[in-house]
CSV table of C-alpha atoms and ligand atoms in Angstrom, one decimal:
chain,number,residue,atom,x,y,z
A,1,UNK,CA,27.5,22.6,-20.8
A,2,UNK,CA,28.3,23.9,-17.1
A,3,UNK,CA,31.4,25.7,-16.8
A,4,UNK,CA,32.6,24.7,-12.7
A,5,UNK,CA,31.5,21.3,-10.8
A,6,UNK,CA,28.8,20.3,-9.5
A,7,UNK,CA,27.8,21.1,-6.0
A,8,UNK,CA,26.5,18.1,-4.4
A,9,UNK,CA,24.5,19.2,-0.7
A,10,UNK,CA,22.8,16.7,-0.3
A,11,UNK,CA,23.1,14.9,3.0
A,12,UNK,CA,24.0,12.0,1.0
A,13,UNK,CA,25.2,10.0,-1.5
A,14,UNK,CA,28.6,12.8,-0.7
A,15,UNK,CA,31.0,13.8,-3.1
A,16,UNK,CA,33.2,11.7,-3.8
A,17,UNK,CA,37.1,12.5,-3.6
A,18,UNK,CA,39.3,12.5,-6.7
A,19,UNK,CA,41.9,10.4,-4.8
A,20,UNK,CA,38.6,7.3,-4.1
A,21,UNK,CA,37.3,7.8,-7.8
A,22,UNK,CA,41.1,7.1,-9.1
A,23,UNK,CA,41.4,4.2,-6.4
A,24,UNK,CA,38.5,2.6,-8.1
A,25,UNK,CA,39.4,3.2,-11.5
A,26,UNK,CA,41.4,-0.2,-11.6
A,27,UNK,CA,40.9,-3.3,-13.3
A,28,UNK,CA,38.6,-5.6,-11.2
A,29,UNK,CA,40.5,-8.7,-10.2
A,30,UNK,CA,39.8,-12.3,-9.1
A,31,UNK,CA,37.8,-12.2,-5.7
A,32,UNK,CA,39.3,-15.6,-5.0
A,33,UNK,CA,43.0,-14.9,-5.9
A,34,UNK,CA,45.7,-13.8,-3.7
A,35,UNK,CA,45.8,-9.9,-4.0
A,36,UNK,CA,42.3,-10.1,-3.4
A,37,UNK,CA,42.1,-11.5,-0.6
A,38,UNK,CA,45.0,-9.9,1.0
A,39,UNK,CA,43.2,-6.5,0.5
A,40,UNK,CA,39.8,-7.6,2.0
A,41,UNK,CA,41.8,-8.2,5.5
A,42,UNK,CA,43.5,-5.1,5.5
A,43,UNK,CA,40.5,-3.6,4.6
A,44,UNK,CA,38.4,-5.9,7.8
A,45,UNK,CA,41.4,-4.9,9.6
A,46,UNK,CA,40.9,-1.0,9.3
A,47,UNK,CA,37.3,-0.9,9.3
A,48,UNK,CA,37.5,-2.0,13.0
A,49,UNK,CA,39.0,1.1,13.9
A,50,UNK,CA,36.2,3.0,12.2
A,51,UNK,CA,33.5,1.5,14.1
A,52,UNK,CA,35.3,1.0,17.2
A,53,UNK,CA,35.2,-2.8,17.7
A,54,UNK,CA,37.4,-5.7,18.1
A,55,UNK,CA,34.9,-8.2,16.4
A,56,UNK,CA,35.1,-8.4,12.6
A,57,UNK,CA,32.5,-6.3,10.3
A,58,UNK,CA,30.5,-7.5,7.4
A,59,UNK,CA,30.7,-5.7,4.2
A,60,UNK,CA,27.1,-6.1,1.4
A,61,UNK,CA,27.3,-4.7,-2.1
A,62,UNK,CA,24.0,-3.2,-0.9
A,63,UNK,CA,22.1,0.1,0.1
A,64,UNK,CA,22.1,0.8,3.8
A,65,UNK,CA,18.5,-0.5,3.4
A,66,UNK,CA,19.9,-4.1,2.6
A,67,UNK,CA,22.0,-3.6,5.8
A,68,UNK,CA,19.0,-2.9,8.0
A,69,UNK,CA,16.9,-5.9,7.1
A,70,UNK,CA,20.5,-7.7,7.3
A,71,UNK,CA,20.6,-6.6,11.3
A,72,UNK,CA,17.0,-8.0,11.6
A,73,UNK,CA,16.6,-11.2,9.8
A,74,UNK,CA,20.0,-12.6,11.6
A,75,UNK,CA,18.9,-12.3,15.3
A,76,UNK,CA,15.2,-12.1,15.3
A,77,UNK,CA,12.1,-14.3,14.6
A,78,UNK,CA,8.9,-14.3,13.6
A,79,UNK,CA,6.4,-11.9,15.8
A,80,UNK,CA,9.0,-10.4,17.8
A,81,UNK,CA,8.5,-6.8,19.5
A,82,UNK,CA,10.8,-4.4,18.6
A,83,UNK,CA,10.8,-0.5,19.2
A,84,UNK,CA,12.0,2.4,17.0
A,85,UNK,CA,11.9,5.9,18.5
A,86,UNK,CA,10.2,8.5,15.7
A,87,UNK,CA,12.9,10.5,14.8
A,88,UNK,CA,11.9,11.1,11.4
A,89,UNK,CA,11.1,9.4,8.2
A,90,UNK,CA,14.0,7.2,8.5
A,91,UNK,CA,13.3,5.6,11.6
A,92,UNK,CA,9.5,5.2,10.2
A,93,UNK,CA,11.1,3.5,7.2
A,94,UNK,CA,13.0,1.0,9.4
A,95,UNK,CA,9.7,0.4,11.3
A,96,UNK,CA,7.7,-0.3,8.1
A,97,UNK,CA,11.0,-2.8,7.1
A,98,UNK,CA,10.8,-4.6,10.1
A,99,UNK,CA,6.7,-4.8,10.1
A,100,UNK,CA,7.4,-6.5,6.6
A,101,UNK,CA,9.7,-8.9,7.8
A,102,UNK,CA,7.1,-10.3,10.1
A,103,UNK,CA,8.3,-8.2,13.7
A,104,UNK,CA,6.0,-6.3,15.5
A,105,UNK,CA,7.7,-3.1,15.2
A,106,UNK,CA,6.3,0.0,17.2
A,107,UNK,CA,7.3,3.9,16.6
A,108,UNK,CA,7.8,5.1,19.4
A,109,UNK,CA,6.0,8.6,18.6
A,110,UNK,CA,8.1,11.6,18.2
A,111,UNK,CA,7.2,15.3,16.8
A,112,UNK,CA,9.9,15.2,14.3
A,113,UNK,CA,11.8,18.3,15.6
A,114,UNK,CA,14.7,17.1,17.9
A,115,UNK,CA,16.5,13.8,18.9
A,116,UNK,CA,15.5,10.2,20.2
A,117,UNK,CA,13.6,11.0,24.0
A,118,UNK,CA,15.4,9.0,26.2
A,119,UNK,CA,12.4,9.4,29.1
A,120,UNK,CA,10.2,7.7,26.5
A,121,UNK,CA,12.4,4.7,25.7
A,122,UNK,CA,13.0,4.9,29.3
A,123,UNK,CA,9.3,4.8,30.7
A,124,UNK,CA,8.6,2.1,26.9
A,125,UNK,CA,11.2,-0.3,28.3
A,126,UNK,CA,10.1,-0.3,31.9
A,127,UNK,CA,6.7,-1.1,31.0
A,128,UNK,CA,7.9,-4.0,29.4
A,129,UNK,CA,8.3,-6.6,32.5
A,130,UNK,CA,8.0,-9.4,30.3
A,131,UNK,CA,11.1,-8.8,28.4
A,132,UNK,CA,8.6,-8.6,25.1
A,133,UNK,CA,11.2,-6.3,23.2
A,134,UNK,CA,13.8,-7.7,21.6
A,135,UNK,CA,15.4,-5.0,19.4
A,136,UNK,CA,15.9,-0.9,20.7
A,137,UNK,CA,16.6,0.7,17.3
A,138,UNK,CA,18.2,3.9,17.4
A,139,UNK,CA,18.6,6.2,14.6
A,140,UNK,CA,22.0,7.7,15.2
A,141,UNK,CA,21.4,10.6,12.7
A,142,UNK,CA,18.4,11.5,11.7
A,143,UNK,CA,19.0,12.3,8.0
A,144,UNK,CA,15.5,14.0,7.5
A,145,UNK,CA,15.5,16.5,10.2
A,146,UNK,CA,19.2,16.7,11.1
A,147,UNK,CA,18.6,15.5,14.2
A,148,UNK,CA,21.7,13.4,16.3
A,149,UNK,CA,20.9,11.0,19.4
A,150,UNK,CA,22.6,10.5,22.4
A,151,UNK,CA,23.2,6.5,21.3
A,152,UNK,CA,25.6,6.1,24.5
A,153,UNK,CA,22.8,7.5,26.7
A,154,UNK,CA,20.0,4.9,25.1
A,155,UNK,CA,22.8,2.1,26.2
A,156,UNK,CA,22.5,3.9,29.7
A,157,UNK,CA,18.8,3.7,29.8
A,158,UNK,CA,18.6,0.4,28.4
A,159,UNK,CA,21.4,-0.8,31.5
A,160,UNK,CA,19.7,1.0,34.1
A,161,UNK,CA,16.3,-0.4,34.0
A,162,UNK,CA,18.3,-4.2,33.2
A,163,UNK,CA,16.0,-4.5,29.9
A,164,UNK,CA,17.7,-7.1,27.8
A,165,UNK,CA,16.9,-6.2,24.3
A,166,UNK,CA,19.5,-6.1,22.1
A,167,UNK,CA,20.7,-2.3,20.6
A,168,UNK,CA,20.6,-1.3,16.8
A,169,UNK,CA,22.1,1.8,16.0
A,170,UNK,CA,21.7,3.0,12.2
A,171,UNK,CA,24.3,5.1,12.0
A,172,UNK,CA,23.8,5.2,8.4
A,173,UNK,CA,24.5,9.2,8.0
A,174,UNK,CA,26.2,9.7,10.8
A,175,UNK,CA,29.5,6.6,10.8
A,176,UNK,CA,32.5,8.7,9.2
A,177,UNK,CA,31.4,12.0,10.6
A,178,UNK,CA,30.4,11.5,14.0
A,179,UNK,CA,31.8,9.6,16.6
A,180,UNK,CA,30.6,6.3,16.8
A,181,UNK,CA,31.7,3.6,19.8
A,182,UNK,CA,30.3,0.0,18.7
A,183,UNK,CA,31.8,-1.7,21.5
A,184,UNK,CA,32.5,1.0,24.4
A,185,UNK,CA,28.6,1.9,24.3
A,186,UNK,CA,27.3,-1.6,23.9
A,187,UNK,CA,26.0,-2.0,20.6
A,188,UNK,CA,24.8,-5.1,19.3
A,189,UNK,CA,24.5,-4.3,15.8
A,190,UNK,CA,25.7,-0.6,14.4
A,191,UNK,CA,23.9,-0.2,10.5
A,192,UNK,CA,26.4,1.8,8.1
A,193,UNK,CA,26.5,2.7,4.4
A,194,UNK,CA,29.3,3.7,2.3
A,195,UNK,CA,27.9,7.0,0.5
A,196,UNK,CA,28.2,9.5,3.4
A,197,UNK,CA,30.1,10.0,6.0
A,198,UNK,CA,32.9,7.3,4.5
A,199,UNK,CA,32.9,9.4,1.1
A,200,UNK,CA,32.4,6.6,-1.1
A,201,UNK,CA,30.1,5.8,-4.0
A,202,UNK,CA,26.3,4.3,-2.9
A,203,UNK,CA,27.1,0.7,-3.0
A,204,UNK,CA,28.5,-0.8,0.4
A,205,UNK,CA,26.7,-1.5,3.5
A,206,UNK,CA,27.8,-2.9,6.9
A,207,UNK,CA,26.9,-4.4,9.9
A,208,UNK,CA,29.0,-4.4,13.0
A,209,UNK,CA,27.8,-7.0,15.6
A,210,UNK,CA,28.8,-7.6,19.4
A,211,UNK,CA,28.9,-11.0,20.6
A,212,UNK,CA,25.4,-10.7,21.8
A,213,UNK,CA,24.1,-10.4,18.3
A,214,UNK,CA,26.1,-13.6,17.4
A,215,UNK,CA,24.6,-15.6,20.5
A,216,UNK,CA,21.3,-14.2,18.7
A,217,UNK,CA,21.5,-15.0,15.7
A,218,UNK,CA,22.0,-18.5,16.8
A,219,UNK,CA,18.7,-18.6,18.1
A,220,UNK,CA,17.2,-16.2,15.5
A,221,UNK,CA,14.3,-17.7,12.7
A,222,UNK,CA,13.6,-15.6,10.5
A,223,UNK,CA,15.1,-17.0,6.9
A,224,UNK,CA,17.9,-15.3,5.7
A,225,UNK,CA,20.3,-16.2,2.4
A,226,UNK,CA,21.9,-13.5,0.5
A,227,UNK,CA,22.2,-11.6,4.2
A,228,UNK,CA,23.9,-14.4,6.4
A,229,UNK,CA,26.4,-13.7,8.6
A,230,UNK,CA,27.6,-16.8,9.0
A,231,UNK,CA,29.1,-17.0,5.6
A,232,UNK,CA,30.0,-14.1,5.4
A,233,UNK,CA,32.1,-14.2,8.7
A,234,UNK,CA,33.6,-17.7,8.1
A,235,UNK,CA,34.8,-16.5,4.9
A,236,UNK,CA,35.8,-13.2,5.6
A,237,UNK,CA,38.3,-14.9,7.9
A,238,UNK,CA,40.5,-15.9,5.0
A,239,UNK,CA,39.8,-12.2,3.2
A,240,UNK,CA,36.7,-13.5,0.7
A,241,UNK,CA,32.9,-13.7,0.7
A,242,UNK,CA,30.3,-15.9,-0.3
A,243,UNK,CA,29.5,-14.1,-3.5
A,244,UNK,CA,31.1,-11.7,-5.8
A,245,UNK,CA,31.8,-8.8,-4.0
A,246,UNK,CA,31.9,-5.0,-4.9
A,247,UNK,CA,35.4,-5.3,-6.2
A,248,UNK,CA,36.3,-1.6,-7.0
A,249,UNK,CA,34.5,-0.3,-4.6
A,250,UNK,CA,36.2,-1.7,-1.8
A,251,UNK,CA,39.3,-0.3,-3.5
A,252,UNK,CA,37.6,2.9,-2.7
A,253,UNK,CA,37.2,1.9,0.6
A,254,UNK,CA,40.5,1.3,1.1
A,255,UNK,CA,41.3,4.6,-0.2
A,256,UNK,CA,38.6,6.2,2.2
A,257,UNK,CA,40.1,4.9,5.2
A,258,UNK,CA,43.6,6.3,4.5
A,259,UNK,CA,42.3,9.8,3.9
A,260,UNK,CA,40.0,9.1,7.4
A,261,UNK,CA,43.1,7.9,9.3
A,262,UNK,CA,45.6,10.8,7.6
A,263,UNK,CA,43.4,13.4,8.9
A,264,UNK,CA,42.7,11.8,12.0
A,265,UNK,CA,39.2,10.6,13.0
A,266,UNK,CA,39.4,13.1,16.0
A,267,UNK,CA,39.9,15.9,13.4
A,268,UNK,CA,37.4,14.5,11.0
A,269,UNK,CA,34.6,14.5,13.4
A,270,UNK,CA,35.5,18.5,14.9
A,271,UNK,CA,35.8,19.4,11.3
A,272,UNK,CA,31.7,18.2,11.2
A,273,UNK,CA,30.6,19.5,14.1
A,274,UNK,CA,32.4,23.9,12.7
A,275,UNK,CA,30.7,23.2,9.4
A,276,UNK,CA,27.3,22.5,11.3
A,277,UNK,CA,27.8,25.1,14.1
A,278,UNK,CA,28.9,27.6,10.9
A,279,UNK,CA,25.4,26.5,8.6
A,280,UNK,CA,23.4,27.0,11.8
A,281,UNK,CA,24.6,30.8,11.9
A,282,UNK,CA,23.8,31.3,8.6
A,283,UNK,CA,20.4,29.9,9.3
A,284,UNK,CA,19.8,31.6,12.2
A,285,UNK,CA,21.2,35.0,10.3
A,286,UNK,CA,18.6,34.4,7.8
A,287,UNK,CA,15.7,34.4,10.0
A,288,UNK,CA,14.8,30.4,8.8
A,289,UNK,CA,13.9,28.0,11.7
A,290,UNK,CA,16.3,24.7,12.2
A,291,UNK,CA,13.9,21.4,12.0
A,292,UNK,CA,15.5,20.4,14.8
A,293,UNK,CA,14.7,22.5,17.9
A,294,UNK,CA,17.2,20.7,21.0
A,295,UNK,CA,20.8,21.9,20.3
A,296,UNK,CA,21.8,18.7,22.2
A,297,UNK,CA,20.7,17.2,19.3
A,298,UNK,CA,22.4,19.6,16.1
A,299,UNK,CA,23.6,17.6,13.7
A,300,UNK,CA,27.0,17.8,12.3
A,301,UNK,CA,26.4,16.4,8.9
A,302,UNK,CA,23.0,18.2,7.7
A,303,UNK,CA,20.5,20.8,8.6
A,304,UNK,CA,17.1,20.9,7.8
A,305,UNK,CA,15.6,24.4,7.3
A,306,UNK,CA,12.3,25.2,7.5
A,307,UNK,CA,10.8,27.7,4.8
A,308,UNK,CA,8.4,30.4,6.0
A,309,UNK,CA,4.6,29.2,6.1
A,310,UNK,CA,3.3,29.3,2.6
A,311,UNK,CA,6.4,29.0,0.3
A,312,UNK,CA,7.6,25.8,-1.4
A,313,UNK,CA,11.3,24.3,-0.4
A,314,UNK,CA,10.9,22.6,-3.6
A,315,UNK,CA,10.7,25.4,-5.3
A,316,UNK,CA,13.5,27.3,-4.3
A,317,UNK,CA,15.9,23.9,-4.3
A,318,UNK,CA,14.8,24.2,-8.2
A,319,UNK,CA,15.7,28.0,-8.7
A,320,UNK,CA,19.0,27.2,-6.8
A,321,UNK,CA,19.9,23.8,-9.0
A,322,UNK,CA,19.1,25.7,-12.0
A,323,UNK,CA,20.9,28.7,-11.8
A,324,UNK,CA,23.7,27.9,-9.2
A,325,UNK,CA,24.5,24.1,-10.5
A,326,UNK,CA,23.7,22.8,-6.5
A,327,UNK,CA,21.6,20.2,-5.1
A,328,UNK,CA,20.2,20.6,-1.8
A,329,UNK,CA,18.4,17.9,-0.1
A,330,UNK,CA,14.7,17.5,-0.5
A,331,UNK,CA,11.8,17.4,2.8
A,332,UNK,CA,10.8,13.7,3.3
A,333,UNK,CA,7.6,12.3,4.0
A,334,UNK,CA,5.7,14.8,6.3
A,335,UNK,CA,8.1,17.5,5.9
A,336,UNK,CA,8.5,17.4,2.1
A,337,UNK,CA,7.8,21.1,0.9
A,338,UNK,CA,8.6,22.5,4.4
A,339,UNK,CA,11.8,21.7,4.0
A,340,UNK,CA,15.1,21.8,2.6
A,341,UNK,CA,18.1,20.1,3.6
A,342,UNK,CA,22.1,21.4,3.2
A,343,UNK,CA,24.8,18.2,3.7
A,344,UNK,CA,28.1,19.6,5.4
A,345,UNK,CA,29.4,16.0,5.1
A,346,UNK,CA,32.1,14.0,3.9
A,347,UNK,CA,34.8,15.7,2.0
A,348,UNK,CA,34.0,19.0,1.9
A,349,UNK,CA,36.4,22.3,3.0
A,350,UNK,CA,35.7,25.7,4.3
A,351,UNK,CA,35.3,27.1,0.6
A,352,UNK,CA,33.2,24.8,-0.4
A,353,UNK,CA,30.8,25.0,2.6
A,354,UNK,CA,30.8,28.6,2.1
A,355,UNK,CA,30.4,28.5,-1.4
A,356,UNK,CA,27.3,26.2,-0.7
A,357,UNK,CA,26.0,28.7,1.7
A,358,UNK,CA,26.5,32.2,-1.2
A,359,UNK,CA,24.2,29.8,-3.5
A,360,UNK,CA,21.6,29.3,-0.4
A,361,UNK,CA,21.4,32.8,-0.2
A,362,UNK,CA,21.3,34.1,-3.3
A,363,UNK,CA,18.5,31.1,-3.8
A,364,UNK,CA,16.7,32.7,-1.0
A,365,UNK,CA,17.0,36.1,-2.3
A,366,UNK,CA,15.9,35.2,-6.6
A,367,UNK,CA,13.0,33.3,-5.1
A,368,UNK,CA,11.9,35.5,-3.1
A,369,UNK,CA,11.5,33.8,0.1
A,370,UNK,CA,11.1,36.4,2.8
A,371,UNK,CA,14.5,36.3,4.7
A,372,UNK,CA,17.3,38.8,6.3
A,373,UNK,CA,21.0,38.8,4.5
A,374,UNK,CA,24.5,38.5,6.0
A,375,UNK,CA,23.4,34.5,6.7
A,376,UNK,CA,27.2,33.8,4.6
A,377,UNK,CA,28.8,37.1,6.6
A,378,UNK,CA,28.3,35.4,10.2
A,379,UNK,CA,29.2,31.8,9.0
A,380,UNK,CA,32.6,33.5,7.4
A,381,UNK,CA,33.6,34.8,10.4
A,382,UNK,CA,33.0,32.3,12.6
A,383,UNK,CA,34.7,29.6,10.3
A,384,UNK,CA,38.0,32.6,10.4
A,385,UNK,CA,37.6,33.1,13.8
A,386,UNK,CA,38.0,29.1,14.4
A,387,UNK,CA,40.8,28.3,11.6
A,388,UNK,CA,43.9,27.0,12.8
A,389,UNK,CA,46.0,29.8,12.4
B,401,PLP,N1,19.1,5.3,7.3
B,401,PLP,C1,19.5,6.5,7.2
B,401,PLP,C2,19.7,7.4,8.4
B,401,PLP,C3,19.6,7.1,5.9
B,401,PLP,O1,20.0,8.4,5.8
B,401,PLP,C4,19.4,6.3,4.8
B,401,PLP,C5,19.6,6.9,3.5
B,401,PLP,O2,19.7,8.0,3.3
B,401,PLP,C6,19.0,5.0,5.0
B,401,PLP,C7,18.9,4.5,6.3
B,401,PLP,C8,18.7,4.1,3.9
B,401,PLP,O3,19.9,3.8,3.2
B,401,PLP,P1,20.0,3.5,1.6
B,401,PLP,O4,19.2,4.6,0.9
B,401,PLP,O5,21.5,3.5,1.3
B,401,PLP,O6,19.4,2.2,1.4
């Protein structure tokens, strides 16, 4: 027994808020009746406004991974090119998904310590005068190193040099947190999930898709069942799906989007960005290196922190879980060890943040990683000095 909850710091799965848990505590009801199907177009209805589009959004009971391979099997074939900038381990994954679905999928290479290098999609794209690419796949947040790209400025690029690939934005981590513009920055197909930024349980994915993306997934070959949109959007029309969906969940979702649209979007996202300005003090207090090195590209819903050459981030995220009751993210793929990873996402308030922060550096302190105190002093006062009142 643990007296206290449960800090979850992870940069997702979230925690959950009491008022979504009770919104899915509900008896599940007949996805083809009425009341059903009323709810699932308020529900399309609202989630417009979180992705920023006027065209309809298809909901998976899946993993953002299901929503992903759902982007690529509906509007590409066989064999063809896309490119995914190295962000981190996340945009390597979606390479390796798309190289399984039969693409050619190339990383563009990246060093792992900052954002998506819009020179280098630049210079990739103008090379290609054949129009060889058909997919730009941008990791909005790059939940692995805490790295955000400039998504509107990869639009830009893509624009100025007339390349007409098609944009996929997996804005997995980052929809619910940070800004996010489907149709004003020319997105074909943005990638979300339902366990971060939109506070829910892991369960829900989405894909939002610009009339583009329909055109191509007329054309597109690749087979697809469980993940066609065509169904799906034909049936969402009159509030239902093609299969059973995640009934109780989407009751949470429901309840999600009220508590998004009661504090304001606006609000929602400048509340991200303190927390992540006020965790980067503490960092910087403590004399630990931020993964990501451009402060163009800080991420409001996680940093990554390096540990000091020679000690185990593993280590002290197991000293900190067992005598604080807090879970920290884990280092991914070439970073695992180096690294570990605080969320400031989702529903989360100025206590809990710094409460998160007290257990990072009395973690620091009983492992004995070499490190200055006052880290939790300098993000106190800056989240006092930047309160309301
Ligand atoms: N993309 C990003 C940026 C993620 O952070 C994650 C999961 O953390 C995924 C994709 C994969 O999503 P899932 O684990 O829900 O399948």
């Amino acid at each position: 027994m643990r007296s206290g909850r449960h800090f979850l710091q992870i940069p997702g799965p979230s925690n959950v808020p009491d008022r979504v848990l009770r919104a899915t505590d509900m008896p599940t009801i007949d996805h083809r009746g009425p009341t059903f199907m009323e709810m699932t177009k308020d529900i399309t209805k609202d989630l417009k406004k979180i992705f920023k589009t006027a065209n309809d959004v298809v909901i998976y009971p899946a993993s953002g991974t299901g929503a992903w391979e759902a982007a690529m099997v509906n509007t590409l074939s066989p064999g063809d090119k896309v490119i995914m900038f190295e962000t981190g381990m996340f945009a390597a994954l979606w390479q390796s998904l798309a190289e399984n679905l039969g693409l050619s999928a190339e990383l563009l290479p990246g060093d792992w310590r900052g954002p998506a290098d819009l020179n280098a999609i630049e210079d990739r794209l103008k090379a290609d005068s054949n129009h060889e690419i058909k997919a730009v796949c941008i990791t909005h947040n790059e939940t692995a190193t805490g790295a955000l790209s400039d998504v509107h400025g990869v639009r830009k690029v893509m624009d100025s040099v007339g390349h007409p690939a098609l944009l996929f934005v997996d804005a997995v981590s980052a929809l619910g947190s940070v800004d996010l513009r489907h149709d004003e920055w020319g997105i074909d197909v943005t990638i979300a999930g339902s366990q971060k930024g939109l506070m829910l349980p892991p369960g829900l994915s989405f894909n939002a898709i610009s009339n583009k993306a329909l055109a191509a997934h007329k054309e597109a070959k690749i087979p697809k069942a469980y993940w066609n949109w065509t169904p799906m959007l034909t049936q969402l029309k009159d509030g239902s799906f093609p299969y059973t969906p995640a009934t109780n969940l989407l009751y949470g979702l429901r309840e999600a989007m009220n508590m998004l649209f009661e504090e304001g979007l606006d609000n929602v996202f400048a509340r991200h960005q303190r927390y992540g300005e006020a965790t980067r003090r503490a960092v910087q207090a403590w004399g630990l290196e931020n993964q990501c090195l451009d402060p163009a590209g800080f991420s409001p819903v996680l940093t990554a922190v390096r540990v000091p050459e020679g000690h185990d981030a593993n280590e002290l995220r197991a000293v900190i879980l067992k005598n604080f009751d807090m879970s920290l993210g884990t280092g991914l793929g070439k970073v695992a060890g180096d690294v570990f990873r605080i969320g400031h996402l989702g529903d989360l308030s100025e206590l809990s943040l710094s409460g998160a922060l007290c257990g990072v550096e009395m973690g620091l302190g009983l492992a004995g990683l070499p490190h200055q105190k006052g880290g939790v002093q300098q993000a106190l006062a800056y989240l006092s000095e930047t309160s309301d009142s």
